[in-house]
Short mmCIF file of C-alpha atoms in Angstrom, two decimals:
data_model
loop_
_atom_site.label_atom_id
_atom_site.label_comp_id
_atom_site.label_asym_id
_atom_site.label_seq_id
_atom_site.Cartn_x
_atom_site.Cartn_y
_atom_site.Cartn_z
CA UNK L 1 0.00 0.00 0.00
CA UNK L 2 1.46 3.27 -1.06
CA UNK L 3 2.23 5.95 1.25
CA UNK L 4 -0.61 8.65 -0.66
CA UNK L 5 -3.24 6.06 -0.27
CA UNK L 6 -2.34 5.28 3.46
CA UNK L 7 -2.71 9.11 4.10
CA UNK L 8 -5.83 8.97 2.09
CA UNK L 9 -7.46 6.44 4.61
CA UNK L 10 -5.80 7.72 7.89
CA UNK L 11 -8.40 8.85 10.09
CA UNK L 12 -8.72 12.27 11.79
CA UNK L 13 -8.73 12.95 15.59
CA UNK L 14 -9.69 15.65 17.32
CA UNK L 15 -8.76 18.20 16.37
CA UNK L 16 -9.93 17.76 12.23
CA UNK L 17 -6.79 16.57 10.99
CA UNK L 18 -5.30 14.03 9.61
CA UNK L 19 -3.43 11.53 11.65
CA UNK L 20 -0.10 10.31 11.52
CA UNK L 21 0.63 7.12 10.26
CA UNK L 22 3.13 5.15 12.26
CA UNK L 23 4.54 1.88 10.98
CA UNK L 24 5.44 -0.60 13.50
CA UNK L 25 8.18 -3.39 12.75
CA UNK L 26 10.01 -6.28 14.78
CA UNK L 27 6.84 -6.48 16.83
CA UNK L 28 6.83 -9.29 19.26
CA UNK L 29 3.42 -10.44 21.16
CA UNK L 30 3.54 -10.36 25.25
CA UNK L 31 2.39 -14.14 25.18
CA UNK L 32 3.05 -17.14 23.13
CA UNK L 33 1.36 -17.71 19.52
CA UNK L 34 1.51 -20.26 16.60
CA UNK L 35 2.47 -19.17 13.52
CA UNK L 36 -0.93 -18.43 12.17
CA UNK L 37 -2.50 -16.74 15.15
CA UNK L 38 1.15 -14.98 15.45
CA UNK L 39 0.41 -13.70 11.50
CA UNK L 40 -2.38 -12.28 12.52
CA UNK L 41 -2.21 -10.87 15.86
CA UNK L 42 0.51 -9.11 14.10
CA UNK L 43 -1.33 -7.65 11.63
CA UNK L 44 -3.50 -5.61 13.95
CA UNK L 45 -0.66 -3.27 14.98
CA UNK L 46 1.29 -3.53 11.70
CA UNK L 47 0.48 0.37 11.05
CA UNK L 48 -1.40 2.62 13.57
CA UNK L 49 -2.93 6.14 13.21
CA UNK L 50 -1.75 8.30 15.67
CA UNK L 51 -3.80 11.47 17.62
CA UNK L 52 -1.10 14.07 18.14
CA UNK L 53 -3.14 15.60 19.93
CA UNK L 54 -4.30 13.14 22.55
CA UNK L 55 -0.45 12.69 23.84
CA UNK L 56 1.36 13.53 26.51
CA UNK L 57 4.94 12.79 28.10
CA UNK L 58 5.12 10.00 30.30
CA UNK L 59 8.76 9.25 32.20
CA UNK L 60 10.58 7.74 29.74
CA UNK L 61 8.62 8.40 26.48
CA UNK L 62 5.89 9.83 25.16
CA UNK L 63 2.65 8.24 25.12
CA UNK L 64 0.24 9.10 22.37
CA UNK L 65 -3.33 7.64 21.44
CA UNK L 66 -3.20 5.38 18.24
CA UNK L 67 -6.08 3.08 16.32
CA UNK L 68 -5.28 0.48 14.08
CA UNK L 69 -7.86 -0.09 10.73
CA UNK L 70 -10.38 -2.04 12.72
CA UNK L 71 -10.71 1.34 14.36
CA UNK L 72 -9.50 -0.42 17.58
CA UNK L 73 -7.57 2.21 20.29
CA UNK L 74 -4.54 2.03 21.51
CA UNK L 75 -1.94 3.98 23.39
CA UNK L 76 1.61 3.96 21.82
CA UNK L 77 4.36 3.96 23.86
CA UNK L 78 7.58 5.73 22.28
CA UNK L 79 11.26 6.05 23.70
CA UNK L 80 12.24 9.26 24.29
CA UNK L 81 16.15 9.74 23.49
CA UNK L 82 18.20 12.97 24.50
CA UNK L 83 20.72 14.51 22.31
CA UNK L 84 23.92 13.50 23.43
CA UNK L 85 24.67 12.39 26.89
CA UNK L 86 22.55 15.32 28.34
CA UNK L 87 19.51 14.65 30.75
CA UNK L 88 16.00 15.10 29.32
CA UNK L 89 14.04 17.71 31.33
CA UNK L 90 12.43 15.24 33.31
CA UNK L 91 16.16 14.59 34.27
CA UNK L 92 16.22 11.08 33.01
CA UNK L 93 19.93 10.73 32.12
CA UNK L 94 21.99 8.27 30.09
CA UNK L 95 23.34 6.87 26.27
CA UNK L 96 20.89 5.40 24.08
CA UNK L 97 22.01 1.86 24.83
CA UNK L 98 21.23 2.67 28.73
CA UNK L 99 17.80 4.31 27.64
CA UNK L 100 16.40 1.17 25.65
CA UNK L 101 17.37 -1.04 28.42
CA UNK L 102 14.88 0.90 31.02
CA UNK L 103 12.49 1.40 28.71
CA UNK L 104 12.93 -2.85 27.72
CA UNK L 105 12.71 -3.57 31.48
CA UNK L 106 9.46 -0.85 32.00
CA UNK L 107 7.91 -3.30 29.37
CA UNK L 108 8.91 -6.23 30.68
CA UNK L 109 7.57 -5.11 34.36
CA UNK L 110 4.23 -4.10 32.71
CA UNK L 111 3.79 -7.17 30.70
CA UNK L 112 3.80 -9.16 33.98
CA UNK L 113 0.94 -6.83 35.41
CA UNK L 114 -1.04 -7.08 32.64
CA UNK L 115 -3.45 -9.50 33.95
CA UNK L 116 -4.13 -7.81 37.50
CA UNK L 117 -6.84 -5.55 38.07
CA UNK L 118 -5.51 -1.84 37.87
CA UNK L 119 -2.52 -2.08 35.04
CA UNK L 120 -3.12 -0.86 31.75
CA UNK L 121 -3.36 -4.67 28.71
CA UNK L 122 -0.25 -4.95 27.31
CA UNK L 123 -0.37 -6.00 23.30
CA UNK L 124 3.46 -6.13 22.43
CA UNK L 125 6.56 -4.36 22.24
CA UNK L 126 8.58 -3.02 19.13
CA UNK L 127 10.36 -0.33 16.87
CA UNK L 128 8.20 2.87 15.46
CA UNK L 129 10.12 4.77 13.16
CA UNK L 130 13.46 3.35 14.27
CA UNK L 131 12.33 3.93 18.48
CA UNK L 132 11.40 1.45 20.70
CA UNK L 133 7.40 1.39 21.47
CA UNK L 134 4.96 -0.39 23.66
CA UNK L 135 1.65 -0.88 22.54
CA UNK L 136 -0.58 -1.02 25.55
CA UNK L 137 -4.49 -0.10 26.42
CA UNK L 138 -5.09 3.32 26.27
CA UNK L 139 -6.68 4.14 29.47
CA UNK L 140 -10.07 6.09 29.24
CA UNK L 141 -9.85 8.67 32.35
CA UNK L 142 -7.43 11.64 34.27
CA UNK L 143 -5.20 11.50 36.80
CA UNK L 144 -5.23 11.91 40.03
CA UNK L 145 -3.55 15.43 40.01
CA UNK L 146 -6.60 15.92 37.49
CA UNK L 147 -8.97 14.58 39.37
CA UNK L 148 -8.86 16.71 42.86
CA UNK L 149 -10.07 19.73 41.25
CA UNK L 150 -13.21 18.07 40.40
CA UNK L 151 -13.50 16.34 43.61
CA UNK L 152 -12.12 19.24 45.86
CA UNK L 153 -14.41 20.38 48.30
CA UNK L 154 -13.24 24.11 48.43
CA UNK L 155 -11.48 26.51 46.27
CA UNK L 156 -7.99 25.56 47.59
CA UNK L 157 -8.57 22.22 46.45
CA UNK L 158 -8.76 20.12 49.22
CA UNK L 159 -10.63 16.82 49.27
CA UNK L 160 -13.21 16.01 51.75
CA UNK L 161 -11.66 13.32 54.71
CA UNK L 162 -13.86 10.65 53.58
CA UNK L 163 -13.11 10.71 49.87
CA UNK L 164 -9.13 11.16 50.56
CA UNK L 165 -9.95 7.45 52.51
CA UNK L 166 -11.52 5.80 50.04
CA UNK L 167 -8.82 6.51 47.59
CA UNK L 168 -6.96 5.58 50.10
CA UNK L 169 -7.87 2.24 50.60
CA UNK L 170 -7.74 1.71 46.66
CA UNK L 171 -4.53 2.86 45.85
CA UNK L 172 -3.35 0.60 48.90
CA UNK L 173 -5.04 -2.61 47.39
CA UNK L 174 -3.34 -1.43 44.51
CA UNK L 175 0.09 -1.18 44.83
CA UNK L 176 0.08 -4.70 47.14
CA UNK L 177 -0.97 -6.42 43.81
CA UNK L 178 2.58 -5.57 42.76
CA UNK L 179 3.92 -8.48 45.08
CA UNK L 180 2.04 -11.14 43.21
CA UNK L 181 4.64 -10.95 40.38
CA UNK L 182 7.53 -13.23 40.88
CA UNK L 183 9.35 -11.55 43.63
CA UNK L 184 7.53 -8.32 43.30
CA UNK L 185 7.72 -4.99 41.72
CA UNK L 186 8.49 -1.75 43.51
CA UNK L 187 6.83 1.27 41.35
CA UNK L 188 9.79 4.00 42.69
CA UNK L 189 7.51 6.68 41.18
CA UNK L 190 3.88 7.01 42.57
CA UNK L 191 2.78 10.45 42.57
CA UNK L 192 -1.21 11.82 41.17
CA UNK L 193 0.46 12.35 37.78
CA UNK L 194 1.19 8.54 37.47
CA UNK L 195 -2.54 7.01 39.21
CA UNK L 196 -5.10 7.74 36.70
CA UNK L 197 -9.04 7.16 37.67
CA UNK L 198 -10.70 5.44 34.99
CA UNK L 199 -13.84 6.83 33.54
CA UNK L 200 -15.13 4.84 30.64
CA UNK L 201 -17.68 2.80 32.59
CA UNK L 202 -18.69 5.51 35.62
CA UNK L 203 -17.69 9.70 35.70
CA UNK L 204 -15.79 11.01 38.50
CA UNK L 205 -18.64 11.63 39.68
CA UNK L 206 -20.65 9.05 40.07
CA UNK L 207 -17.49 7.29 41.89
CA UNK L 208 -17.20 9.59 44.54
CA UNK L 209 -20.64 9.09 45.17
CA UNK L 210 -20.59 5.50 45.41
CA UNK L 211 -17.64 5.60 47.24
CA UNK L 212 -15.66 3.25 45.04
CA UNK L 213 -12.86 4.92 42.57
CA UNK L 214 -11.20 2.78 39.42
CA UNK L 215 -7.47 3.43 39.57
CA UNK L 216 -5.35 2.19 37.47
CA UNK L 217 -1.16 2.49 38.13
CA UNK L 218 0.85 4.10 34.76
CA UNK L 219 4.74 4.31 34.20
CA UNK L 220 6.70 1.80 35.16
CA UNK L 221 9.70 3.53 33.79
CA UNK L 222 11.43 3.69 37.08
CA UNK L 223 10.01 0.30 38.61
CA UNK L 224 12.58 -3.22 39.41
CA UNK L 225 11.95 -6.03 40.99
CA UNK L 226 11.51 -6.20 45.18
CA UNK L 227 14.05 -8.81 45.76
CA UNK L 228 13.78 -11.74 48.09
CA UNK L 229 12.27 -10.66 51.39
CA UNK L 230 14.75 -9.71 54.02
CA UNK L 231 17.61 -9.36 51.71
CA UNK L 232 19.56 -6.68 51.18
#
């Protein structure tokens, strides 16, 4: 397919225009496949459309909202490399081998998550335009930083003593599903910006008023594994 009649068919997001077409190669799955389910799980994220603007920077890359041609929706994953040896200004430091190996090991935490309530799918890792991605659900909702203004119970922002529980007890359930992984995975970077509140099924509102919030735990970019208990 040429490149004028994959323009052509690109959809357009938001904002009116056209999206960009990213081509994705040396994809790899996150479970095992035969050959013919491989061939065609493949397919699916062969070339995405991506929303440029529905993105936003995300440790170490930039994550960006994609749909293949079944119209399916995605969030793309892409490395983010410095020039040189100089830190990014998020301060993430380091050569491009050192980069790729973090951003390898954020996809290998998240792939092991996958399954658990609270962690974004994982559908497979692999190059866009020469970077390392990681195609992954694209999670329908804000963050938590986003979220308080909504839920804020004055004009200074601050949340009511009962709501700042029940999130509370959530994000506590939350982050002990990390030890059900093999050893277990320390996050190293939980802040609002990284718990988002999902909203597809109920708004923020109706949450709060049941009580019950949907988080869901996002950038694993500075996560590693626990270690045996007790060790040091």
């Amino acid at each position: 397919m040429s490149d004028a009649i994959t323009r052509e068919m690109a959809p357009t997001g938001r904002e009116g225009a056209p999206q960009r077409v990213v081509r994705i190669e040396e994809f790899e799955a996150p479970f095992s496949l035969d050959d013919e389910e491989r061939e065609v799980y493949l397919r699916r994220f062969s070339t995405l459309f991506a929303d440029d603007a529905r993105s936003r920077r995300g440790g170490l890359g930039r994550v960006t909202h994609v749909t293949n041609a079944l119209g399916e929706h995605y969030a793309l994953k892409t490395l983010i490399l410095p020039q040189g040896n100089n830190a990014d200004e998020d301060g993430h430091a380091g050569d491009e081998k050192t980069l790729t190996d973090a951003f390898r090991r954020e996809y290998e935490s998240q792939r092991t998550l996958a399954n658990l309530r609270g962690f974004p799918r994982i559908y497979g890792y692999g190059m866009a335009d020469g970077v390392p991605a990681i195609v992954m659900e694209w999670v329908e909702g804000v963050t938590l930083a986003e979220a308080r203004h909504e839920l804020a119970v004055d004009d200074d922002g601050r949340l009511s003593p009962l709501t700042v529980a029940r999130i509370g007890r959530e994000l506590f359930e939350l982050v002990s599903r990390l030890s059900l992984v093999g050893e277990g995975l320390v996050h190293r970077d939980l802040s609002p910006a990284n718990i988002m509140v999902r909203t597809s099924r109920h708004t923020l509102g109706e949450q709060r008023a049941t009580g019950s919030f949907e988080l869901c735990l996002v950038d694993f970019g500075s996560s590693t594994e626990a270690g045996p208990a007790g060790g040091s």
